[in-house]
Short mmCIF file of N, CA and C in Angstrom, two decimals:
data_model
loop_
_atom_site.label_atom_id
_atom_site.label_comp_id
_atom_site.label_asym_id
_atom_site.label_seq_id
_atom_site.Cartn_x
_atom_site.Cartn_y
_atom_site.Cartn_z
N UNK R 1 88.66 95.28 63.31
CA UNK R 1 88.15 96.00 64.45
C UNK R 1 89.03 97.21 64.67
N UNK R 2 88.60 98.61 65.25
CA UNK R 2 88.86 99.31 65.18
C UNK R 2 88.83 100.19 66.65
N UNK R 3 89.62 100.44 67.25
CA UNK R 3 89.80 101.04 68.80
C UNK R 3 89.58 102.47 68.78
N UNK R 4 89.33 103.25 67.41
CA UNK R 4 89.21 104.33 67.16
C UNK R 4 90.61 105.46 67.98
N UNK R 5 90.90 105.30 69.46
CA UNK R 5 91.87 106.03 69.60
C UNK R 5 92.81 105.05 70.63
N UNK R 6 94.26 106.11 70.64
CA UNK R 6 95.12 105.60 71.44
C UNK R 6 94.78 104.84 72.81
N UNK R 7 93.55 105.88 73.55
CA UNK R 7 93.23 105.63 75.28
C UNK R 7 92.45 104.21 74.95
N UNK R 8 91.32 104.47 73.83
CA UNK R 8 90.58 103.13 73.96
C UNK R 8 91.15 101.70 73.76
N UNK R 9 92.61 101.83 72.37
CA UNK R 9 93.40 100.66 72.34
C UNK R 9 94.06 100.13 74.00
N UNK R 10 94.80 101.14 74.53
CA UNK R 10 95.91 100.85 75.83
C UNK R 10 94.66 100.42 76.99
N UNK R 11 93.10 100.87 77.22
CA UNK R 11 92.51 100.47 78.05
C UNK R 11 91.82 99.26 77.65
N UNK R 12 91.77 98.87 76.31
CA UNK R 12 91.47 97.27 75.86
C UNK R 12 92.57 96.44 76.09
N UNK R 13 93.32 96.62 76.06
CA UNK R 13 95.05 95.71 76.46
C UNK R 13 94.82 95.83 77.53
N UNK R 14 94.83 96.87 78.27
CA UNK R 14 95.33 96.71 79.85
C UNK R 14 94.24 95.99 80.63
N UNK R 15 92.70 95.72 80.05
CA UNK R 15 91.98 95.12 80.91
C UNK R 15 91.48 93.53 80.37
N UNK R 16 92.43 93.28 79.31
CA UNK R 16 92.11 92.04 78.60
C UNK R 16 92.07 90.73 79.68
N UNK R 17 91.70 89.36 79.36
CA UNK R 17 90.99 88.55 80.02
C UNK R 17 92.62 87.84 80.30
N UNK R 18 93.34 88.03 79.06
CA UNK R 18 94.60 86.75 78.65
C UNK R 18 95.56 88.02 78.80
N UNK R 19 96.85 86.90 78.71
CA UNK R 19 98.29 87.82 79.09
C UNK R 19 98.53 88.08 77.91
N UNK R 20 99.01 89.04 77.84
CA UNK R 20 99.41 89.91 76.04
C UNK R 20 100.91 90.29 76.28
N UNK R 21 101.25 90.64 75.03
CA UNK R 21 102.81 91.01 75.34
C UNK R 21 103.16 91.46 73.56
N UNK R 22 103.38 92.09 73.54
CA UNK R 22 103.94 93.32 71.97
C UNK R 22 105.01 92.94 71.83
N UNK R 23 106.09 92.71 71.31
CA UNK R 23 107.50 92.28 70.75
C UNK R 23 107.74 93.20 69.67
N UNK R 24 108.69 93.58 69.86
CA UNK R 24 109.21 94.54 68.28
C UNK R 24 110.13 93.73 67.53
N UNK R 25 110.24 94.08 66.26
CA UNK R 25 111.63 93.82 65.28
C UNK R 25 112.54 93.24 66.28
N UNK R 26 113.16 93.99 66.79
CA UNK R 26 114.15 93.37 67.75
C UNK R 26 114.49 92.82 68.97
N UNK R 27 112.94 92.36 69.10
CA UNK R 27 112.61 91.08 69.84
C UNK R 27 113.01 92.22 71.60
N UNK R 28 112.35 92.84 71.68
CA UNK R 28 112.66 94.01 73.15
C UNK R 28 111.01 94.03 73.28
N UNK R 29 110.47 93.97 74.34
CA UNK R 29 109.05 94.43 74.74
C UNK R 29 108.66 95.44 74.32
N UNK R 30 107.61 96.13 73.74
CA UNK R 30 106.91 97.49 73.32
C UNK R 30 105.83 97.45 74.20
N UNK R 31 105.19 96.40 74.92
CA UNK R 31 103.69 96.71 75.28
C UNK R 31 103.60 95.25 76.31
N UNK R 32 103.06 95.51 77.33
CA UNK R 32 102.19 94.29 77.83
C UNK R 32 101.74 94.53 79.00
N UNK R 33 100.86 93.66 79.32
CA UNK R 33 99.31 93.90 80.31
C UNK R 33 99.67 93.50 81.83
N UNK R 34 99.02 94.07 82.56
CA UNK R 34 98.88 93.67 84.68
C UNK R 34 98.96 92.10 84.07
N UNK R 35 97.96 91.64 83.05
CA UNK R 35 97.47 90.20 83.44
C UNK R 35 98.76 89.35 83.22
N UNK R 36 99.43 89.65 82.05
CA UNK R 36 100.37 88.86 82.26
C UNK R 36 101.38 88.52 83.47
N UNK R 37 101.53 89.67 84.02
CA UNK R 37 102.33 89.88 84.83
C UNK R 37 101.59 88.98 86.24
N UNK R 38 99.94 88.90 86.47
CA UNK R 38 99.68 88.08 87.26
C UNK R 38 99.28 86.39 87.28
N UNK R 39 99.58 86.45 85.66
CA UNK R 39 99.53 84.73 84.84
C UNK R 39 100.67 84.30 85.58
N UNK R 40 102.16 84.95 85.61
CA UNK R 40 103.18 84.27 85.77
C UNK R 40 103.68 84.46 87.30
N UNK R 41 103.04 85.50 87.99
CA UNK R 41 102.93 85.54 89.53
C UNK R 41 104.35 86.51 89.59
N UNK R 42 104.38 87.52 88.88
CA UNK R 42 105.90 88.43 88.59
C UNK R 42 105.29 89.77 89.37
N UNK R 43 106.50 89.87 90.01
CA UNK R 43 106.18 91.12 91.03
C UNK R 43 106.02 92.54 89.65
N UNK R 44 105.32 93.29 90.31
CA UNK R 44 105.27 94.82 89.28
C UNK R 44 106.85 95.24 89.08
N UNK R 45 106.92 95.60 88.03
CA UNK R 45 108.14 96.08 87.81
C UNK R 45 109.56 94.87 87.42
N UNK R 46 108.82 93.88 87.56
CA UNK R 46 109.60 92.73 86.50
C UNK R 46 109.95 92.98 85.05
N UNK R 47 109.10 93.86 84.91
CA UNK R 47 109.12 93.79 82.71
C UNK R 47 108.96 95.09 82.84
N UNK R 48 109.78 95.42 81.97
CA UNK R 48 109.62 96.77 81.46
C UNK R 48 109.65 96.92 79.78
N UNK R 49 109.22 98.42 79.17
CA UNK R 49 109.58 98.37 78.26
C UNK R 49 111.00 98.51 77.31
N UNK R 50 111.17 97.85 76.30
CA UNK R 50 113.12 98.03 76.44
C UNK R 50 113.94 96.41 76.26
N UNK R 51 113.12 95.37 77.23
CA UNK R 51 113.73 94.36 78.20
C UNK R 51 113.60 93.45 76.70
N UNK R 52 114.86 92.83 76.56
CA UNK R 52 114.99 91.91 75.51
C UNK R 52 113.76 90.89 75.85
N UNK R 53 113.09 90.21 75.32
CA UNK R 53 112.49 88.92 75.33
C UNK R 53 113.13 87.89 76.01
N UNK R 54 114.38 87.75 75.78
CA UNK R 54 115.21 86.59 75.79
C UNK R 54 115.64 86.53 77.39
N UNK R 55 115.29 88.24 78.06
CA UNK R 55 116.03 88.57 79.19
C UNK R 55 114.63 88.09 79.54
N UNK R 56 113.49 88.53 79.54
CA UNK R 56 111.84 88.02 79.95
C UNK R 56 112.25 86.76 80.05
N UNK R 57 112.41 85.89 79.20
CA UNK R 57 112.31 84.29 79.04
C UNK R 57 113.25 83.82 79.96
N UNK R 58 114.16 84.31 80.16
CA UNK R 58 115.37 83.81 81.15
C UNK R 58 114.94 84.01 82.70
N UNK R 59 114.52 85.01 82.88
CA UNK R 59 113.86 85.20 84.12
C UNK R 59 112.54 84.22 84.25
N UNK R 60 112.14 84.36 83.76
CA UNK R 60 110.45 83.29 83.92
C UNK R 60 111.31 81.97 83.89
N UNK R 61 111.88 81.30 83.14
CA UNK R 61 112.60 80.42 83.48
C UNK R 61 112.99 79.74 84.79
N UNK R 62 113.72 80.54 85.10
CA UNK R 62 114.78 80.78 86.66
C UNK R 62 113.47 80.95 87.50
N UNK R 63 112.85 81.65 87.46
CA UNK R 63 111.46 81.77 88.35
C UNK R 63 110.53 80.41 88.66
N UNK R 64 110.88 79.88 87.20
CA UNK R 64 109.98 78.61 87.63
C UNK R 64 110.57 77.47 87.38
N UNK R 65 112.06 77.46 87.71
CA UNK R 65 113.01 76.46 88.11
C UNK R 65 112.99 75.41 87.00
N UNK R 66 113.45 76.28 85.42
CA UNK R 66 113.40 75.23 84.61
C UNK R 66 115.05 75.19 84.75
N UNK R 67 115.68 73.80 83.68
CA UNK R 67 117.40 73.92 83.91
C UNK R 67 117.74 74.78 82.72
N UNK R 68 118.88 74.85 82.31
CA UNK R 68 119.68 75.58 81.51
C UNK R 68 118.64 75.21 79.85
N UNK R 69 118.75 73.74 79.54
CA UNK R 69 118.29 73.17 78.27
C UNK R 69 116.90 73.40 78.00
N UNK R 70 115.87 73.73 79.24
CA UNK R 70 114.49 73.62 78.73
C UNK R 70 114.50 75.55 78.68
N UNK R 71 115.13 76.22 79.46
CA UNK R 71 115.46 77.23 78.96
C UNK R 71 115.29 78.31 77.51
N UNK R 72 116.32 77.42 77.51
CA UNK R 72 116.75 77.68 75.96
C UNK R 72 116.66 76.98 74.96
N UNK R 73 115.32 75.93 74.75
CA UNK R 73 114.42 75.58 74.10
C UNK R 73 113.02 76.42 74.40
N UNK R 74 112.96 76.95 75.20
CA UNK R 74 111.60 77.92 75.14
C UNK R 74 111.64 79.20 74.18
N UNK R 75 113.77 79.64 74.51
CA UNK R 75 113.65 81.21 73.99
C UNK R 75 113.73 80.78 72.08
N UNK R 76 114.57 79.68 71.99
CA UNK R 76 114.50 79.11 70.58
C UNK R 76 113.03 78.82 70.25
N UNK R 77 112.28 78.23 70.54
CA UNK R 77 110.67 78.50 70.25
C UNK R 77 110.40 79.49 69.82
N UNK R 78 110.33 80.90 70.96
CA UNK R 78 109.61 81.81 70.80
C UNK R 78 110.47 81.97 69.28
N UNK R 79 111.62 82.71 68.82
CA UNK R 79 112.15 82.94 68.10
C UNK R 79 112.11 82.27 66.53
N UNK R 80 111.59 81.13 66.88
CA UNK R 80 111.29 80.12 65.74
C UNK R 80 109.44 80.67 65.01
N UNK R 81 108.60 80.96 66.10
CA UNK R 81 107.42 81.51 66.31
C UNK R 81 107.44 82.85 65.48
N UNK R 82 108.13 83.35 66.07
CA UNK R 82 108.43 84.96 65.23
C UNK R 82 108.84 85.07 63.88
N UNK R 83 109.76 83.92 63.70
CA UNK R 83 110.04 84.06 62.12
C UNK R 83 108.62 83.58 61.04
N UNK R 84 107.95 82.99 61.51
CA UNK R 84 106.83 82.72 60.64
C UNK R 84 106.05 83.44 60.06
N UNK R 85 105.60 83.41 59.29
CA UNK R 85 104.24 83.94 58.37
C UNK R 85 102.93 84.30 59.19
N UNK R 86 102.86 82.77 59.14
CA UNK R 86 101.71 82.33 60.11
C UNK R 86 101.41 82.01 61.46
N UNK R 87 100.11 82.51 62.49
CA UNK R 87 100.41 82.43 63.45
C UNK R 87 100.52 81.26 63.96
N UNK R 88 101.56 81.14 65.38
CA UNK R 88 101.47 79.75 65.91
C UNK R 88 100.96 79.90 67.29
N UNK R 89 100.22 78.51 67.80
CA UNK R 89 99.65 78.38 68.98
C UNK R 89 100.32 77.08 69.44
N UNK R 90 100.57 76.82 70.77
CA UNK R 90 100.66 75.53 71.63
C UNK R 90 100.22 75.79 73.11
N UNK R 91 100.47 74.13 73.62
CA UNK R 91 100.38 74.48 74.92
C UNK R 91 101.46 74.12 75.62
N UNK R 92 101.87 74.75 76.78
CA UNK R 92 102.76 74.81 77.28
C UNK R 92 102.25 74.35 78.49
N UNK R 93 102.66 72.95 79.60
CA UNK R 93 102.15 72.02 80.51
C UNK R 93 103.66 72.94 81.32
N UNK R 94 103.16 73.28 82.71
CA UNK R 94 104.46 73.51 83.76
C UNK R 94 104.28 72.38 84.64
N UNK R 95 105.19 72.71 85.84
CA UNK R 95 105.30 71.58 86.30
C UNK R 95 104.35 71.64 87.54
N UNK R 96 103.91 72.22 87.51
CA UNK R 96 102.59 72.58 88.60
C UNK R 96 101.59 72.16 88.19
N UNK R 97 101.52 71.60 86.78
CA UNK R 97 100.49 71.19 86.61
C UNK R 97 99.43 72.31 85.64
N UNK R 98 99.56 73.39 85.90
CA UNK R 98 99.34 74.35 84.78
C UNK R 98 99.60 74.34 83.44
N UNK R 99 98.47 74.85 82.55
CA UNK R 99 98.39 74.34 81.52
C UNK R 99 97.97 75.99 80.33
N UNK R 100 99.18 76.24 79.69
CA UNK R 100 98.57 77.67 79.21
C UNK R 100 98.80 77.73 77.37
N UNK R 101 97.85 77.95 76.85
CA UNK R 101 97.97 78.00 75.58
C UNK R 101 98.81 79.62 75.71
N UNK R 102 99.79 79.29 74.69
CA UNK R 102 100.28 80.48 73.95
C UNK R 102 99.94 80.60 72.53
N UNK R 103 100.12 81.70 72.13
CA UNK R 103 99.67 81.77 70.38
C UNK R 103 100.46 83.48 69.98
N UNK R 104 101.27 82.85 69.14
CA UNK R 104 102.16 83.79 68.46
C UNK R 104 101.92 84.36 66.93
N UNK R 105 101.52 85.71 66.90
CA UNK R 105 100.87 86.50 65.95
C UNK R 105 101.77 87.23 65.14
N UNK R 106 102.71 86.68 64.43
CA UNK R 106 104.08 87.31 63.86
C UNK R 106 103.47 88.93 63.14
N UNK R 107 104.35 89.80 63.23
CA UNK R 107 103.87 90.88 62.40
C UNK R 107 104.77 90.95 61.67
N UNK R 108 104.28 92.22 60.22
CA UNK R 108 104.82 92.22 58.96
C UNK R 108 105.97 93.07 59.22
N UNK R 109 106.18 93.66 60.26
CA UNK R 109 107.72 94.84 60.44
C UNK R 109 108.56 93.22 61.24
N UNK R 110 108.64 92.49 61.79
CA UNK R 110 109.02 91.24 62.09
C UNK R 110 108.99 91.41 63.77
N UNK R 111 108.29 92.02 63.73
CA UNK R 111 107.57 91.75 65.99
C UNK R 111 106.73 90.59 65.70
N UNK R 112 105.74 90.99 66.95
CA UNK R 112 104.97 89.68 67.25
C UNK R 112 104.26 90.12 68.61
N UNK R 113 102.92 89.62 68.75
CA UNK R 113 101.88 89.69 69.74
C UNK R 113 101.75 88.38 70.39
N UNK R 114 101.80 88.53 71.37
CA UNK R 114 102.04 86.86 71.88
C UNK R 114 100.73 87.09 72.78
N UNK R 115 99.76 85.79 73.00
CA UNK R 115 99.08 85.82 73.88
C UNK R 115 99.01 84.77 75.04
N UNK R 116 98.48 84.74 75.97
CA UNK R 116 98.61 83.58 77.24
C UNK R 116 97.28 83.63 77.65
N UNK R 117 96.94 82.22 77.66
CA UNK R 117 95.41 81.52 78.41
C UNK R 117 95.85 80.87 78.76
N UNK R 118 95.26 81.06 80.33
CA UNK R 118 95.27 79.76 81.06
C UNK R 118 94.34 78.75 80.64
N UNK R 119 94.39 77.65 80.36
CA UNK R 119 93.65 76.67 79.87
C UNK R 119 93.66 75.69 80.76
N UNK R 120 94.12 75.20 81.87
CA UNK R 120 94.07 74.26 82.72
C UNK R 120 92.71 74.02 83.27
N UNK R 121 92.12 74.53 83.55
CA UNK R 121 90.54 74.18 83.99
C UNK R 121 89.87 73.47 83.38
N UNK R 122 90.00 74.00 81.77
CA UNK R 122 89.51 73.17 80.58
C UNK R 122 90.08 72.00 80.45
N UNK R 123 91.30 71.74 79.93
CA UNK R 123 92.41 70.73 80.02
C UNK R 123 91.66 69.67 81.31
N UNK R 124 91.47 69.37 82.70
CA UNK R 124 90.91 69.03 83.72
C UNK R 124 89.42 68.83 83.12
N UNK R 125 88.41 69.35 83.14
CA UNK R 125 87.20 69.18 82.51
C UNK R 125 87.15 68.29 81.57
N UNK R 126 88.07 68.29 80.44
CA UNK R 126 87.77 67.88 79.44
C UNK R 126 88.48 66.01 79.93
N UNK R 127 89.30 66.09 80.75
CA UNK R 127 89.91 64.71 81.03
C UNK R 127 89.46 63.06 81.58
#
């Protein structure tokens, strides 16, 4: 598929359904959407571009009152995710009861496109 230009790619991201998020080589944000930012209930101006991943993950963390160890088994995930070939998906259960598939799209410069669905409705339906 083909976005033909810059405006039409950044206005397909910015109005996508799921939380998106661009990762570069060196694991720093390049890109990501309002939605994410209202998946995880993060005031504007939480993420910028620049912001290590690891600094993202640490904050969402602390935000949603995980301890030190589940922490830093999330940022080791993501990082485990990125080194792959192939893409990876799971779900990630919080403690609210929310239920969000992630799915990690490694790229060939060694970034990564990460995406977020909420899936809890389904998850519930299907139970």
């Amino acid at each position: 598929m083909e976005f033909g230009d810059k405006a039409n790619f950044e206005t397909a991201f910015r109005f996508a359904s799921n939380g998106l998020l661009h990762v570069g080589p060196d694991k720093r944000l390049l890109l990501f959407n309002d939605q994410l930012l209202r998946m995880f209930d993060l005031p504007c101006g939480s993420l910028h571009q620049g912001m290590a991943l690891e600094t993202f993950l640490r904050d969402l963390g602390s935000r949603l009152g995980w301890n030190d160890a589940r922490t830093a088994n999330v940022i080791a995930n993501h990082d485990l995710w990125m080194a792959q070939k192939l893409p990876t998906s799971v779900e990630h259960h919080f403690d609210n009861g929310d239920v969000m598939r992630i799915a990690c799209h490694p790229l060939k410069d060694g970034g990564a496109v990460l995406t977020y669905d909420d899936v809890t409705a389904l998850r519930y339906i299907m139970a």
